[in-house]
């Protein structure tokens, strides 16, 4: 027992020893009892004093690494050698991204000098040569020809045997397990092993309390799991199943029933057992935001990976802005294992599932924008067809609908017409593969309504944007006949003169004259419709286009219809086909079949090509007309950091006006006083105003500025906003002195301007408040060249100018509707991707905010339990409820624990969730034993939670307890300093529903008090009586609930348990019988236990508490009251409607009967 008590005390005073004791860790320690050192004369001295040895050893390890690295100055004669070159040929980088071949490695290794080694590692170049040479035998390794179990590799004269890692396995690198195919199965197995290990260690230890188990799991297992899974985002259902084993063990160890809801464990207000899902959410989202906003090599790597994702997934813009939950689901169905476990995609999915997004960055949207469209293929092609044929789309870079349509967007292109597009990989001598041909044909069937012309379906055509605007040829390749095609090649031309000018015609080349830039060709007429995809051409026997030319040149050229045209207006029908004299698709004499092309396709291409070349139609990029990106160029800080808002918001113009007034002022020194405040904090009427007053050297007022703010309203934000606006007003030719009473502003300013510290993105994101705003401030401070002095003013001191500003701000609260909000842009170079939640910029420590979300979700999960449906309609003071549950003895601290504290809390929670071991509760696990049992007192009714207290045997006892409870409440009110009329207090208290002895669904009653529920109505009454301080009211309520717990336990529950023991003994029921599981689960048990009504009315699902926290600064627990009021109104209306319907039905039945 002494060892158990010591282990329990260690949780409070020495957690490390407690962990070592439970986990059976070996204590390893190096004892240095003597040490030889050299004195000042170089003589060896033996040191045996323990304290002196510690000092000498510490000093040795502090200095053994040498001096700190510092920058080296480059001598003048070497400056030019190290000076960056201004001009470098782009071709230098052409082969940088090409994969390095084994041959290149071997060739480079041969050039390494002998008898030398690399500096950092000390590995000799001879060893490197020996390592690279065996790679020759690995060139032919593939999935079809894997390596043998043992691979023999020759290193010089030695032969060593290497056992290769299986391709579906993993390897450990720097403590992290890595899979070549990014499979996370090994991490899942490691998590299972860790959970099994801690369960095994706890199981064989006596005296392990609830707080000890929670501490071990939260502080030992959670960090290990977070480290092992840092490269993977694991599915939430998998993580939840991994937690199930420990949750079950935890409940069993504390003697909870298996039916006890998991919500009591994972809400921080009760047991605060961290879970894998919440921890993954906190770690992954925080680390991902740090990675994408990194300004060093990590950030550059993320940029490259984003570009790769954009290319792989055919995205029209940056993945963070384009990918939504619907697209994620579509991507995961594509048969590509790389997408399933893709780190970036899974992080984006995790953000989307938790309503996180990234604020728009105009610069990045322009940089990553893919010109074209704007209608996307994935939006018009059915999901099944898009997923099945994604590989074909990917290989041919097909993103937008207009890439596969004619210029007028009325018809789809055929495969042969697609070959004429620059962005496809089909422009080659080889035809499209059979697989890709089938894929494209499936897309044509999905989008078109005609097998002959490929006309687009009307419903899809309506979805397409800007259908009648054409600004370029959409990548169509028109190959001019200046390439000197062979005689007989098929061409298409646009007539440039004569009465038939601008008419498109087909023909076959007879001869070309390069010097005169003229081509002679035979005219062919079309026998098919212009929109039909398979064109049939027949040699013209003579028409108004070429009869005259044929007659003139009949001695030189044999043709009945000859066309003479300029070479630059004549084009080959295809770069790859129909360019020779002999045509394979000959139908009959002088009639030819051209598969897959239409006359309309060439007519459009030539017509618009002519219009663009002659500036008849403006030629520009597609998205330039659709999206106007506001990318500021050489703008001042005001335009860069402030949004203009609407025409009624003049803050932007007002600040510019003030800056101009400062500029023309004659003073060299400008004194700026800033301040801000908040009123009605924690309510819907919360208001926040900040102000700035500007004075010259002689304390003459130059101007002043006042504004309101929205979201994350605190006095700290108001003062930070004032400081931010003051920085925007600074002119380069003047000295500015800023006066503030905010310690937070002074602290952060000194941190950001400290020359010896480099403030990283991670550091600013760790700021408790307003970190998004401080990124803007840091960028402004980094750009300053002039002097800025920030002076701390004592709040409400004798500084008259600052006090005057404070008074003016207070006066503005009565007319704050006349002030405009100051709207901010959050897009600095160091914070390119500002993170948002539900459309709100996150302005606090990111990990703490995600933890706040997780805790609020845990609270909602608890409140949404079916058994808590009444408390979603009634106003409960949950702070008192949770304080009572977590406080068992006087002076209890977070880590103080023993067997009594653990058991007492378990009993309170069992009452709260209505799972004390009543007969009906025990039937859930031992139905065969207790199926015929009734109430142990009245023997008539089922003994459930409510019947225990309201049984007729206990009615008189309960009324006595209620009377004593009211007396206890009056005594506590006196103790905590309440003032009241003793003659009236009893009458007032008896009016409260909470002291009513019988159970009622729609109102409070004393059974709720037994459960540990404290009504807000009673809390407000206590506050009204003059109990000062929120803490005192919570303590009073906690003591009252504890009194009710002790009284009902002593006078009702304990006698009931003693009587049950007697009954069980009479029936021969032993503890062993109770632990035995039921052999048969009968129909009676299913109907009696499992078929319980589910009440989903008034559920919390939108994290209202977090929204109230952001908008009004409310505490998380306060949101339930606001929501309950609206829900209660709905419930009352619902009940009234139900009553009216019942009355109407009864009236109809009576009328029918009559």
mmCIF file of N, CA and C in Angstrom, residues 21-24 195-206:
data_model
loop_
_atom_site.group_PDB
_atom_site.id
_atom_site.type_symbol
_atom_site.label_atom_id
_atom_site.label_comp_id
_atom_site.label_asym_id
_atom_site.label_seq_id
_atom_site.Cartn_x
_atom_site.Cartn_y
_atom_site.Cartn_z
ATOM 1 N N UNK A 21 7.914 4.214 -12.980
ATOM 2 C CA UNK A 21 7.424 3.136 -12.124
ATOM 3 C C UNK A 21 6.381 2.288 -12.851
ATOM 4 N N UNK A 22 5.428 2.962 -13.523
ATOM 5 C CA UNK A 22 4.368 2.225 -14.208
ATOM 6 C C UNK A 22 4.911 1.479 -15.420
ATOM 7 N N UNK A 23 5.806 2.118 -16.178
ATOM 8 C CA UNK A 23 6.310 1.529 -17.417
ATOM 9 C C UNK A 23 7.519 0.619 -17.198
ATOM 10 N N UNK A 24 7.952 0.457 -15.919
ATOM 11 C CA UNK A 24 9.073 -0.431 -15.583
ATOM 12 C C UNK A 24 10.343 -0.076 -16.358
ATOM 13 N N UNK A 195 -0.365 1.059 -27.880
ATOM 14 C CA UNK A 195 -1.550 0.975 -27.026
ATOM 15 C C UNK A 195 -1.553 -0.337 -26.246
ATOM 16 N N UNK A 196 -1.205 -1.422 -26.920
ATOM 17 C CA UNK A 196 -1.148 -2.720 -26.228
ATOM 18 C C UNK A 196 -0.120 -2.697 -25.109
ATOM 19 N N UNK A 197 1.013 -2.019 -25.352
ATOM 20 C CA UNK A 197 2.076 -1.970 -24.347
ATOM 21 C C UNK A 197 1.638 -1.214 -23.099
ATOM 22 N N UNK A 198 0.972 -0.054 -23.283
ATOM 23 C CA UNK A 198 0.579 0.716 -22.097
ATOM 24 C C UNK A 198 -0.558 0.022 -21.348
ATOM 25 N N UNK A 199 -1.449 -0.636 -22.069
ATOM 26 C CA UNK A 199 -2.516 -1.383 -21.397
ATOM 27 C C UNK A 199 -1.916 -2.510 -20.571
ATOM 28 N N UNK A 200 -0.921 -3.186 -21.116
ATOM 29 C CA UNK A 200 -0.274 -4.288 -20.399
ATOM 30 C C UNK A 200 0.406 -3.792 -19.128
ATOM 31 N N UNK A 201 1.094 -2.628 -19.233
ATOM 32 C CA UNK A 201 1.798 -2.090 -18.064
ATOM 33 C C UNK A 201 0.835 -1.618 -16.985
ATOM 34 N N UNK A 202 -0.263 -0.996 -17.381
ATOM 35 C CA UNK A 202 -1.223 -0.503 -16.390
ATOM 36 C C UNK A 202 -1.988 -1.658 -15.748
ATOM 37 N N UNK A 203 -2.281 -2.695 -16.537
ATOM 38 C CA UNK A 203 -3.094 -3.810 -16.046
ATOM 39 C C UNK A 203 -2.448 -4.524 -14.881
ATOM 40 N N UNK A 204 -1.139 -4.604 -14.895
ATOM 41 C CA UNK A 204 -0.458 -5.362 -13.841
ATOM 42 C C UNK A 204 0.006 -4.472 -12.692
ATOM 43 N N UNK A 205 -0.547 -3.264 -12.593
ATOM 44 C CA UNK A 205 -0.199 -2.359 -11.498
ATOM 45 C C UNK A 205 -1.444 -2.078 -10.659
ATOM 46 N N UNK A 206 -1.309 -2.121 -9.376
ATOM 47 C CA UNK A 206 -2.412 -1.796 -8.486
ATOM 48 C C UNK A 206 -2.393 -0.304 -8.162
#
